[in-house]
Tab-separated table of C-alpha atoms (C1' of nucleotides) in Angstrom:
chain	number	residue	atom	x	y	z
K	1	MET	CA	0.000	0.000	0.000
K	2	GLN	CA	1.256	3.410	-0.900
K	3	LEU	CA	0.658	6.094	1.653
K	4	PHE	CA	2.399	8.855	-0.239
K	5	ALA	CA	0.475	8.479	-3.434
K	6	TYR	CA	1.653	11.670	-5.100
K	7	GLY	CA	5.314	12.179	-5.760
K	8	ARG	CA	7.957	12.045	-3.076
K	9	PRO	CA	8.053	14.156	0.044
K	10	ARG	CA	10.007	17.290	-0.667
K	11	ILE	CA	12.676	19.048	1.204
K	12	THR	CA	12.134	22.764	1.213
K	13	LEU	CA	14.971	25.120	1.858
K	14	TYR	CA	13.023	28.199	2.966
K	15	THR	CA	15.620	30.324	1.226
K	16	HIS	CA	13.390	33.312	0.847
K	17	SER	CA	11.097	32.785	3.799
K	18	THR	CA	9.671	35.872	5.408
K	19	ARG	CA	7.958	34.013	8.211
K	20	ASN	CA	10.241	35.257	10.885
K	21	ARG	CA	10.114	38.836	9.767
K	22	PRO	CA	7.468	40.532	11.842
K	23	MET	CA	5.224	43.085	10.254
K	24	ALA	CA	6.709	46.528	9.891
K	25	LEU	CA	3.879	48.260	11.735
K	26	ASN	CA	5.611	47.199	14.931
K	27	HIS	CA	8.832	48.731	13.725
K	28	ALA	CA	7.135	51.870	12.543
K	29	ILE	CA	5.687	52.272	16.023
K	30	MET	CA	9.040	51.669	17.671
K	31	THR	CA	10.575	54.208	15.308
K	32	ALA	CA	8.008	56.785	16.369
K	33	LEU	CA	8.994	56.097	19.972
K	34	LEU	CA	12.715	56.667	19.388
K	35	ASP	CA	12.605	60.191	20.764
K	36	ASP	CA	9.338	60.403	22.647
K	37	ARG	CA	7.264	58.388	25.032
K	38	LEU	CA	3.782	58.417	23.577
K	39	SER	CA	0.319	57.046	24.248
K	40	GLY	CA	-1.624	55.049	21.683
K	41	TYR	CA	-3.769	58.050	21.018
K	42	GLU	CA	-0.811	60.318	20.405
K	43	LEU	CA	0.786	57.722	18.158
K	44	THR	CA	-2.383	57.409	16.130
K	45	LYS	CA	-2.350	61.129	15.499
K	46	SER	CA	1.348	61.337	14.768
K	47	PHE	CA	0.917	58.520	12.245
K	48	ASP	CA	-1.450	60.775	10.374
K	49	THR	CA	1.344	63.192	9.600
K	50	SER	CA	5.057	62.406	9.661
K	51	LEU	CA	5.485	58.646	9.381
K	52	GLY	CA	1.957	58.381	8.077
K	53	PHE	CA	3.039	59.182	4.557
K	54	PHE	CA	4.738	55.812	4.455
K	55	TRP	CA	2.638	53.872	6.843
K	56	LYS	CA	-1.026	54.215	7.697
K	57	ALA	CA	-2.521	52.543	10.729
K	58	SER	CA	-5.823	52.700	12.561
K	59	HIS	CA	-6.010	53.173	16.307
K	60	GLN	CA	-7.241	49.594	16.721
K	61	GLN	CA	-4.095	48.307	15.060
K	62	ILE	CA	-1.845	50.588	17.066
K	63	TYR	CA	-3.303	49.770	20.478
K	64	LYS	CA	-3.026	46.074	19.761
K	65	ALA	CA	0.552	46.372	18.498
K	66	LEU	CA	1.512	48.333	21.606
K	67	ARG	CA	0.185	45.606	23.909
K	68	ASP	CA	1.926	42.921	21.844
K	69	LEU	CA	5.235	44.777	21.876
K	70	GLU	CA	5.021	45.244	25.621
K	71	LYS	CA	4.394	41.522	26.070
K	72	GLN	CA	7.579	40.904	24.074
K	73	GLY	CA	9.498	43.230	26.341
K	74	LEU	CA	10.311	45.691	23.553
K	75	LEU	CA	8.208	48.445	25.065
K	76	GLU	CA	7.408	49.476	28.616
K	77	SER	CA	4.278	51.275	29.677
K	78	GLU	CA	3.250	53.672	32.364
K	79	ASP	CA	-0.259	54.602	33.440
K	80	VAL	CA	-0.785	58.321	33.532
K	81	PRO	CA	-3.895	59.535	35.346
K	82	GLN	CA	-5.151	62.793	33.930
K	83	ALA	CA	-7.492	65.450	35.207
K	84	GLY	CA	-10.137	66.619	32.796
K	85	LYS	CA	-9.328	63.796	30.369
K	86	PRO	CA	-9.449	60.012	30.460
K	87	ASP	CA	-6.345	58.371	31.875
K	88	LYS	CA	-3.796	57.264	29.352
K	89	VAL	CA	-1.016	54.739	28.993
K	90	ILE	CA	2.256	55.998	27.625
K	91	TYR	CA	4.794	53.697	26.060
K	92	GLY	CA	8.538	53.921	25.683
K	93	LEU	CA	11.249	51.788	24.084
K	94	THR	CA	13.167	49.394	26.302
K	95	ASP	CA	16.825	48.647	25.639
K	96	ALA	CA	15.718	45.359	24.089
K	97	GLY	CA	13.376	47.366	21.870
K	98	ARG	CA	16.148	49.663	20.703
K	99	GLU	CA	18.341	46.687	19.883
K	100	ALA	CA	15.556	44.874	18.034
K	101	LEU	CA	14.894	48.002	15.984
K	102	GLU	CA	18.547	48.463	15.046
K	103	GLU	CA	18.744	44.846	13.987
K	104	TRP	CA	15.590	45.123	11.933
K	105	VAL	CA	16.991	48.063	9.977
K	106	LEU	CA	19.858	45.872	8.833
K	107	GLY	CA	17.525	43.225	7.400
K	108	GLU	CA	15.802	43.085	4.023
K	109	SER	CA	12.940	45.406	3.230
K	110	ARG	CA	9.484	44.407	2.278
K	111	VAL	CA	7.543	46.490	-0.189
K	112	THR	CA	3.806	46.388	-0.330
K	113	GLU	CA	3.113	48.056	-3.612
K	114	SER	CA	0.384	50.646	-3.462
K	115	LYS	CA	-2.966	49.594	-4.760
K	116	ASP	CA	-4.973	52.288	-6.329
K	117	ASP	CA	-8.360	51.695	-7.855
K	118	MET	CA	-8.131	54.853	-9.875
K	119	PHE	CA	-5.396	53.562	-12.153
K	120	VAL	CA	-7.333	50.384	-12.821
K	121	LYS	CA	-10.229	52.612	-13.751
K	122	PHE	CA	-8.082	54.434	-16.292
K	123	TYR	CA	-7.769	51.126	-18.126
K	124	ASN	CA	-11.533	51.361	-18.578
K	125	LEU	CA	-11.615	54.912	-19.939
K	126	SER	CA	-14.559	55.708	-22.178
K	127	PRO	CA	-16.532	58.842	-23.061
K	128	ASP	CA	-19.146	57.589	-20.559
K	129	ASN	CA	-16.836	57.713	-17.576
K	130	ALA	CA	-14.276	60.356	-18.546
K	131	ALA	CA	-16.169	63.081	-16.695
K	132	HIS	CA	-16.307	60.962	-13.575
K	133	LEU	CA	-12.606	60.204	-13.754
K	134	ARG	CA	-11.841	63.899	-14.103
K	135	GLU	CA	-13.733	64.494	-10.888
K	136	GLU	CA	-11.830	61.784	-9.064
K	137	LEU	CA	-8.623	63.197	-10.435
K	138	ALA	CA	-9.548	66.675	-9.230
K	139	GLU	CA	-10.171	65.283	-5.742
K	140	ARG	CA	-6.750	63.641	-5.763
K	141	ARG	CA	-5.133	66.857	-6.820
K	142	ARG	CA	-6.691	68.656	-3.888
K	143	GLN	CA	-5.407	65.955	-1.532
K	144	ASP	CA	-1.937	65.880	-3.031
K	145	ALA	CA	-1.729	69.673	-3.033
K	146	ALA	CA	-2.713	69.844	0.624
K	147	ARG	CA	-0.206	67.203	1.561
K	148	LEU	CA	2.511	68.834	-0.488
K	149	ALA	CA	1.868	72.173	1.209
K	150	LEU	CA	2.118	70.503	4.618
K	151	TYR	CA	5.383	68.785	3.766
K	152	GLN	CA	6.837	71.940	2.274
K	153	ARG	CA	6.065	73.783	5.487
K	154	ILE	CA	7.716	71.060	7.555
K	155	ARG	CA	10.713	71.129	5.266
K	156	GLN	CA	11.179	74.867	5.498
K	157	ARG	CA	10.754	74.927	9.234
K	158	ASN	CA	12.833	71.938	10.239
K	159	TYR	CA	14.891	70.717	7.327
K	160	ALA	CA	15.969	73.833	5.479
K	161	GLU	CA	19.648	72.911	5.692
K	162	PRO	CA	19.782	69.115	5.643
K	163	THR	CA	23.560	68.719	5.710
K	164	ALA	CA	23.723	70.670	8.952
K	165	LEU	CA	21.345	68.272	10.706
K	166	PRO	CA	22.255	65.352	12.960
K	167	VAL	CA	22.513	62.086	11.045
K	168	ARG	CA	19.159	60.621	11.980
K	169	ARG	CA	17.369	63.834	11.080
K	170	GLN	CA	19.026	63.656	7.680
K	171	GLY	CA	17.353	60.288	7.164
K	172	ILE	CA	13.985	61.746	8.056
K	173	TYR	CA	14.702	64.607	5.670
K	174	LEU	CA	15.263	62.137	2.845
K	175	ALA	CA	11.991	60.398	3.571
K	176	LEU	CA	10.238	63.756	3.634
K	177	LEU	CA	11.889	64.670	0.347
K	178	ALA	CA	10.616	61.437	-1.199
K	179	GLY	CA	7.123	62.401	-0.069
K	180	ILE	CA	7.466	65.860	-1.580
K	181	ARG	CA	8.782	64.575	-4.895
K	182	HIS	CA	6.033	61.999	-5.010
K	183	CYS	CA	3.310	64.606	-4.547
K	184	GLU	CA	4.875	66.911	-7.112
K	185	THR	CA	5.068	64.116	-9.658
K	186	ARG	CA	1.476	63.121	-9.135
K	187	LEU	CA	0.312	66.716	-9.455
K	188	ALA	CA	2.230	67.191	-12.701
K	189	TRP	CA	0.871	63.925	-14.046
K	190	ALA	CA	-2.670	64.864	-13.043
K	191	GLU	CA	-2.397	68.023	-15.110
K	192	GLU	CA	-1.347	66.085	-18.197
K	193	ALA	CA	-4.031	63.492	-17.539
K	194	ASP	CA	-6.707	66.130	-17.119
K	195	ALA	CA	-5.792	67.736	-20.428
K	196	LEU	CA	-6.151	64.427	-22.192
K	197	LEU	CA	-9.400	63.603	-20.402
K	198	ALA	CA	-10.774	67.039	-21.283
K	199	ALA	CA	-10.272	66.175	-24.929
K	200	VAL	CA	-12.268	62.999	-24.438
K	201	THR	CA	-15.138	64.426	-22.382
K	202	PRO	CA	-16.611	66.936	-24.863
K	203	ALA	CA	-17.434	64.121	-27.234
K	204	GLN	CA	-20.049	63.060	-24.710
K	205	SER	CA	-21.630	66.453	-24.196
K	206	VAL	CA	-21.829	66.810	-27.961
K	207	ALA	CA	-23.433	63.403	-28.260
K	208	ALA	CA	-25.814	64.218	-25.413
K	209	ARG	CA	-27.048	67.386	-27.056
L	1	MET	CA	-33.430	46.439	35.889
L	2	GLN	CA	-31.435	48.151	33.243
L	3	LEU	CA	-30.455	45.987	30.357
L	4	PHE	CA	-28.699	48.712	28.407
L	5	ALA	CA	-26.354	49.702	31.158
L	6	TYR	CA	-24.082	51.965	29.157
L	7	GLY	CA	-25.531	54.942	27.403
L	8	ARG	CA	-28.397	54.708	24.962
L	9	PRO	CA	-28.479	52.587	21.841
L	10	ARG	CA	-27.144	54.560	18.934
L	11	ILE	CA	-28.415	55.036	15.471
L	12	THR	CA	-25.623	54.843	12.956
L	13	LEU	CA	-26.013	56.317	9.532
L	14	TYR	CA	-23.386	54.345	7.606
L	15	THR	CA	-22.721	57.463	5.570
L	16	HIS	CA	-19.259	56.436	4.509
L	17	SER	CA	-19.609	52.673	4.626
L	18	THR	CA	-17.460	50.731	2.228
L	19	ARG	CA	-18.935	47.376	3.118
L	20	ASN	CA	-20.695	46.898	-0.165
L	21	ARG	CA	-17.729	47.876	-2.268
L	22	PRO	CA	-16.027	44.665	-3.354
L	23	MET	CA	-12.289	44.528	-3.527
L	24	ALA	CA	-10.712	45.885	-6.661
L	25	LEU	CA	-8.775	42.721	-7.445
L	26	ASN	CA	-11.957	41.388	-8.993
L	27	HIS	CA	-12.274	44.499	-11.082
L	28	ALA	CA	-8.631	44.482	-12.039
L	29	ILE	CA	-9.108	40.934	-13.322
L	30	MET	CA	-12.216	41.884	-15.239
L	31	THR	CA	-10.341	44.835	-16.704
L	32	ALA	CA	-7.590	42.531	-17.922
L	33	LEU	CA	-10.280	40.430	-19.598
L	34	LEU	CA	-11.811	43.362	-21.486
L	35	ASP	CA	-10.046	42.488	-24.719
L	36	ASP	CA	-8.813	38.944	-24.251
L	37	ARG	CA	-10.042	35.647	-22.932
L	38	LEU	CA	-7.301	34.444	-20.598
L	39	SER	CA	-6.493	31.575	-18.270
L	40	GLY	CA	-5.524	32.080	-14.652
L	41	TYR	CA	-1.934	31.396	-15.512
L	42	GLU	CA	-1.889	33.949	-18.299
L	43	LEU	CA	-3.560	36.512	-16.053
L	44	THR	CA	-0.979	35.926	-13.362
L	45	LYS	CA	1.771	36.664	-15.824
L	46	SER	CA	0.077	39.658	-17.388
L	47	PHE	CA	-0.402	41.078	-13.897
L	48	ASP	CA	3.348	41.044	-13.557
L	49	THR	CA	3.685	43.618	-16.306
L	50	SER	CA	0.960	45.968	-17.476
L	51	LEU	CA	-1.688	46.203	-14.754
L	52	GLY	CA	0.761	44.843	-12.248
L	53	PHE	CA	2.291	48.237	-11.690
L	54	PHE	CA	-0.905	49.246	-9.944
L	55	TRP	CA	-2.070	45.937	-8.642
L	56	LYS	CA	-0.067	42.899	-7.591
L	57	ALA	CA	-1.730	39.541	-7.110
L	58	SER	CA	-0.522	35.996	-6.548
L	59	HIS	CA	-1.785	33.098	-8.602
L	60	GLN	CA	-3.662	31.760	-5.584
L	61	GLN	CA	-5.611	34.979	-5.310
L	62	ILE	CA	-6.300	35.106	-9.014
L	63	TYR	CA	-7.548	31.533	-9.360
L	64	LYS	CA	-9.853	32.026	-6.417
L	65	ALA	CA	-11.168	35.338	-7.723
L	66	LEU	CA	-11.840	33.764	-11.118
L	67	ARG	CA	-13.943	30.999	-9.586
L	68	ASP	CA	-15.839	33.518	-7.446
L	69	LEU	CA	-16.532	35.788	-10.394
L	70	GLU	CA	-17.788	32.885	-12.442
L	71	LYS	CA	-20.151	31.883	-9.629
L	72	GLN	CA	-21.491	35.428	-9.696
L	73	GLY	CA	-22.096	35.165	-13.432
L	74	LEU	CA	-19.641	37.947	-14.258
L	75	LEU	CA	-17.256	35.602	-16.049
L	76	GLU	CA	-17.717	32.501	-18.131
L	77	SER	CA	-15.154	29.756	-18.497
L	78	GLU	CA	-14.166	27.219	-21.074
L	79	ASP	CA	-11.964	24.152	-20.623
L	80	VAL	CA	-9.196	23.992	-23.179
L	81	PRO	CA	-7.385	20.658	-23.472
L	82	GLN	CA	-3.808	21.113	-24.586
L	83	ALA	CA	-1.217	18.804	-26.045
L	84	GLY	CA	2.202	18.911	-24.430
L	85	LYS	CA	0.920	21.102	-21.582
L	86	PRO	CA	-1.594	20.706	-18.796
L	87	ASP	CA	-5.145	21.576	-19.766
L	88	LYS	CA	-6.245	25.067	-18.935
L	89	VAL	CA	-9.405	26.983	-18.226
L	90	ILE	CA	-9.858	30.257	-20.019
L	91	TYR	CA	-12.185	32.952	-18.774
L	92	GLY	CA	-14.048	35.714	-20.524
L	93	LEU	CA	-16.347	38.540	-19.469
L	94	THR	CA	-20.075	37.998	-19.675
L	95	ASP	CA	-22.418	40.860	-20.528
L	96	ALA	CA	-23.271	41.075	-16.830
L	97	GLY	CA	-19.546	41.319	-16.122
L	98	ARG	CA	-19.093	44.181	-18.557
L	99	GLU	CA	-21.996	46.036	-17.019
L	100	ALA	CA	-20.743	45.482	-13.478
L	101	LEU	CA	-17.331	46.784	-14.475
L	102	GLU	CA	-18.724	49.921	-16.096
L	103	GLU	CA	-20.781	50.599	-13.005
L	104	TRP	CA	-17.801	50.079	-10.713
L	105	VAL	CA	-15.764	52.672	-12.609
L	106	LEU	CA	-18.390	55.270	-11.770
L	107	GLY	CA	-18.088	54.630	-8.035
L	108	GLU	CA	-15.630	55.994	-5.489
L	109	SER	CA	-12.042	54.860	-5.500
L	110	ARG	CA	-10.224	53.236	-2.668
L	111	VAL	CA	-6.539	53.901	-2.165
L	112	THR	CA	-4.358	51.530	-0.255
L	113	GLU	CA	-1.307	53.632	0.366
L	114	SER	CA	1.915	51.861	-0.386
L	115	LYS	CA	3.798	50.585	2.605
L	116	ASP	CA	7.496	50.576	2.269
L	117	ASP	CA	9.780	49.427	5.040
L	118	MET	CA	12.691	51.275	3.532
L	119	PHE	CA	11.304	54.707	4.317
L	120	VAL	CA	10.642	53.717	7.903
L	121	LYS	CA	14.253	52.605	8.020
L	122	PHE	CA	15.397	56.034	6.888
L	123	TYR	CA	13.872	57.393	10.086
L	124	ASN	CA	16.446	55.222	11.864
L	125	LEU	CA	19.467	56.433	9.917
L	126	SER	CA	22.781	56.179	11.745
L	127	PRO	CA	26.414	55.727	10.743
L	128	ASP	CA	25.959	52.058	11.684
L	129	ASN	CA	23.291	51.374	9.107
L	130	ALA	CA	24.000	53.980	6.416
L	131	ALA	CA	26.038	51.512	4.352
L	132	HIS	CA	23.257	48.953	4.521
L	133	LEU	CA	20.674	51.508	3.461
L	134	ARG	CA	22.840	52.504	0.516
L	135	GLU	CA	22.840	48.887	-0.593
L	136	GLU	CA	19.084	48.621	-0.318
L	137	LEU	CA	18.783	51.865	-2.207
L	138	ALA	CA	21.061	50.566	-4.963
L	139	GLU	CA	18.878	47.482	-5.293
L	140	ARG	CA	15.785	49.654	-5.626
L	141	ARG	CA	17.498	51.707	-8.281
L	142	ARG	CA	18.202	48.591	-10.296
L	143	GLN	CA	14.586	47.510	-10.001
L	144	ASP	CA	13.200	50.931	-10.847
L	145	ALA	CA	15.597	51.311	-13.776
L	146	ALA	CA	14.569	47.935	-15.186
L	147	ARG	CA	10.922	48.739	-14.822
L	148	LEU	CA	11.365	52.167	-16.331
L	149	ALA	CA	13.163	50.691	-19.334
L	150	LEU	CA	10.313	48.221	-19.816
L	151	TYR	CA	7.660	50.907	-19.635
L	152	GLN	CA	9.610	53.182	-21.964
L	153	ARG	CA	9.773	50.387	-24.517
L	154	ILE	CA	6.048	49.773	-24.244
L	155	ARG	CA	5.406	53.457	-24.602
L	156	GLN	CA	7.502	53.845	-27.729
L	157	ARG	CA	6.034	50.770	-29.359
L	158	ASN	CA	2.375	51.227	-28.572
L	159	TYR	CA	1.709	54.681	-27.243
L	160	ALA	CA	4.012	56.979	-29.196
L	161	GLU	CA	1.155	59.199	-30.302
L	162	PRO	CA	-1.423	59.079	-27.522
L	163	THR	CA	-3.940	61.502	-29.006
L	164	ALA	CA	-4.230	59.320	-32.099
L	165	LEU	CA	-5.241	56.291	-30.031
L	166	PRO	CA	-8.757	55.012	-29.343
L	167	VAL	CA	-10.179	56.428	-26.118
L	168	ARG	CA	-9.618	53.425	-23.897
L	169	ARG	CA	-6.011	53.103	-25.033
L	170	GLN	CA	-5.520	56.725	-24.047
L	171	GLY	CA	-6.545	55.797	-20.516
L	172	ILE	CA	-4.010	52.988	-20.462
L	173	TYR	CA	-1.427	55.423	-21.785
L	174	LEU	CA	-2.092	57.750	-18.861
L	175	ALA	CA	-1.658	54.913	-16.388
L	176	LEU	CA	1.566	53.917	-18.103
L	177	LEU	CA	2.733	57.524	-17.994
L	178	ALA	CA	2.060	57.622	-14.249
L	179	GLY	CA	4.221	54.535	-13.873
L	180	ILE	CA	7.019	56.098	-15.896
L	181	ARG	CA	6.921	59.365	-13.978
L	182	HIS	CA	6.879	57.455	-10.725
L	183	CYS	CA	9.997	55.464	-11.622
L	184	GLU	CA	11.796	58.563	-12.840
L	185	THR	CA	11.017	60.415	-9.636
L	186	ARG	CA	12.221	57.578	-7.468
L	187	LEU	CA	15.429	57.272	-9.450
L	188	ALA	CA	16.129	60.982	-9.161
L	189	TRP	CA	15.401	60.896	-5.443
L	190	ALA	CA	17.625	57.851	-4.979
L	191	GLU	CA	20.508	59.784	-6.474
L	192	GLU	CA	20.052	62.638	-4.051
L	193	ALA	CA	19.614	60.219	-1.176
L	194	ASP	CA	22.725	58.309	-2.103
L	195	ALA	CA	24.796	61.482	-2.152
L	196	LEU	CA	23.635	62.347	1.320
L	197	LEU	CA	24.163	58.805	2.603
L	198	ALA	CA	27.639	58.769	1.087
L	199	ALA	CA	28.491	61.765	3.233
L	200	VAL	CA	27.317	59.860	6.309
L	201	THR	CA	28.995	56.527	5.598
L	202	PRO	CA	32.690	57.542	5.542
L	203	ALA	CA	32.456	58.676	9.151
L	204	GLN	CA	32.133	55.013	10.017
L	205	SER	CA	35.095	53.804	7.975
L	206	VAL	CA	37.181	56.552	9.527
L	207	ALA	CA	36.003	55.566	12.993
L	208	ALA	CA	36.683	51.900	12.205
L	209	ARG	CA	40.257	52.555	11.181
Y	1	DC	C1'	-29.955	71.550	28.270
Y	2	DT	C1'	-28.426	69.037	24.267
Y	3	DA	C1'	-25.492	67.905	20.492
Y	4	DT	C1'	-21.019	67.597	18.926
Y	5	DT	C1'	-16.148	67.133	19.218
Y	6	DA	C1'	-11.848	65.743	21.319
Y	7	DT	C1'	-9.592	62.672	24.380
Y	8	DA	C1'	-8.641	57.825	25.402
Y	9	DT	C1'	-8.921	52.668	24.911
Y	10	DG	C1'	-10.594	48.372	23.351
Y	11	DC	C1'	-13.273	43.879	21.219
Y	12	DA	C1'	-14.882	41.069	17.468
Y	13	DA	C1'	-16.133	40.017	12.857
Y	14	DC	C1'	-14.847	40.235	8.457
Y	15	DA	C1'	-12.034	41.125	4.251
Y	16	DG	C1'	-7.957	40.578	1.957
Y	17	DT	C1'	-3.058	38.987	1.337
Y	18	DT	C1'	0.874	35.985	1.951
Y	19	DT	C1'	3.033	31.702	2.679
Y	20	DG	C1'	3.684	26.914	2.510
Y	21	DC	C1'	2.462	23.094	0.433
Y	22	DA	C1'	0.447	19.875	-3.159
Y	23	DT	C1'	-0.183	17.933	-7.800
Y	24	DA	C1'	0.879	17.002	-12.760
Y	25	DT	C1'	3.088	17.254	-17.537
Y	26	DC	C1'	6.695	18.206	-20.696
Y	27	DC	C1'	11.048	20.152	-22.280
Y	28	DA	C1'	15.857	21.214	-22.094
Y	29	DC	C1'	20.262	20.653	-20.216
Y	30	DC	C1'	24.141	18.182	-18.240
J	1	DG	C1'	18.905	9.452	-15.604
J	2	DG	C1'	18.233	13.341	-12.735
J	3	DT	C1'	17.628	18.242	-11.992
J	4	DG	C1'	15.528	22.386	-12.928
J	5	DG	C1'	12.240	25.277	-15.108
J	6	DA	C1'	7.949	26.531	-17.529
J	7	DT	C1'	3.108	25.416	-17.774
J	8	DA	C1'	-1.195	24.833	-15.123
J	9	DT	C1'	-4.260	24.703	-10.979
J	10	DG	C1'	-5.509	24.485	-6.275
J	11	DC	C1'	-6.092	24.053	-0.634
J	12	DA	C1'	-5.461	25.769	3.957
J	13	DA	C1'	-3.375	28.252	7.624
J	14	DA	C1'	-1.452	32.384	9.189
J	15	DC	C1'	-1.078	37.008	9.008
J	16	DT	C1'	-2.529	41.859	8.275
J	17	DG	C1'	-5.852	45.385	7.843
J	18	DT	C1'	-10.738	47.387	7.933
J	19	DT	C1'	-15.173	48.141	9.799
J	20	DG	C1'	-18.610	48.427	13.198
J	21	DC	C1'	-19.414	48.855	17.614
J	22	DA	C1'	-18.639	49.840	22.701
J	23	DT	C1'	-17.271	52.668	26.644
J	24	DA	C1'	-16.189	56.907	29.355
J	25	DT	C1'	-15.027	61.958	30.509
J	26	DA	C1'	-15.050	66.759	29.643
J	27	DA	C1'	-15.091	70.938	27.004
J	28	DT	C1'	-17.416	73.709	23.683
J	29	DA	C1'	-20.956	75.267	20.685
J	30	DG	C1'	-25.737	76.200	19.949
DNA sequence: CTATTATATGCAACAGTTTGCATATCCACC
DNA sequence: GGTGGATATGCAAACTGTTGCATATAATAG
């Protein structure tokens, strides 16, 4: 009787396994705690700006990650009673946390490519939906413009002379610069795209006359 | 006795609910099937190039999505026996599928921001890891350069004169252009970043002397 | 006085993605 | 004769992220 009916058992080498690489949200949180001790609430808000350009997270995710990281001994917490506000729990990096973070930086990076419906929609362009796509595009432009303005302000205030900054701040500057360039590129593209869409749209209004 | 101990029951309006918006992978697949009838295997490969810049999917995801979409009547399938190769199943859009796709385009878009470890790592820049980050950056440059070259080739071959193209092809051109601009921007940024990192790295080799 | 907003934390269900594994054929290369 | 790679499809578990809901205090706006 043959128990292993199909082929022979295989030996797998796990050469490119990512199993042991924990999700980067944890590391993003630890990064945010490098300088400051913060509560989950404060982290949630700070994720909306600075680091948030590269990593979005909901408060549910963040609170859970904080508890997990504390269980692993990478963070320590402190209960802070407050008057006039609900009590909060602030978290800080432990030495083990700092070490784990440094080690993580030296590992391989994982990229989760962005997924954007809008581009898939462009593959479906027709006179029927061109007007709608222009609207979506206009909304994006507003968002990108707002974000760009914010990042430009931050740059001028805190990163005007990058080479004069301490090393770590130079790294943050580069990330910020990537964000700025990204917004600029999208805005320039949106202008080109809008011009082309505008040439498509009138066909509909003519047909609808 | 008070059964609803905490506060009063709330009425929620679901004004910005996204519950009924199905994931875009399904729509990306349907989009890829607009012109051609393809098998899961072929779709997986085509996702690696064209649409893949905006939407990555594994073969496991794609095969499952295809079966789901067929169950919903949005796709139809046909078994194709092959000589010298395993048989395959090719899928095509049904009329219902085409309609559903057109309707989806007119809805709101969802953006899943890209998540890239590398930028989080830049927030941790130090002389200890600057060399490692330069390596990662160099690897990204190779990838971006390769992708850019591919997209440039596609552009020259098929989209040299965008305004002369049929409407839908113009939409694809715009998506392609976004991909090109994106790669170019990242490459330009990587150059700047590398220059700054280079100024950080030597400090280590001097210290290590 | 009531509604809203900000502060502050959390659970549970669900949706979506990744990873590991499984199966099978045929071709090319060494 | 075996190894590796391309073709072709699929299951199941683990992981990650989103959504809806729950709870509580206090300030502010109307």
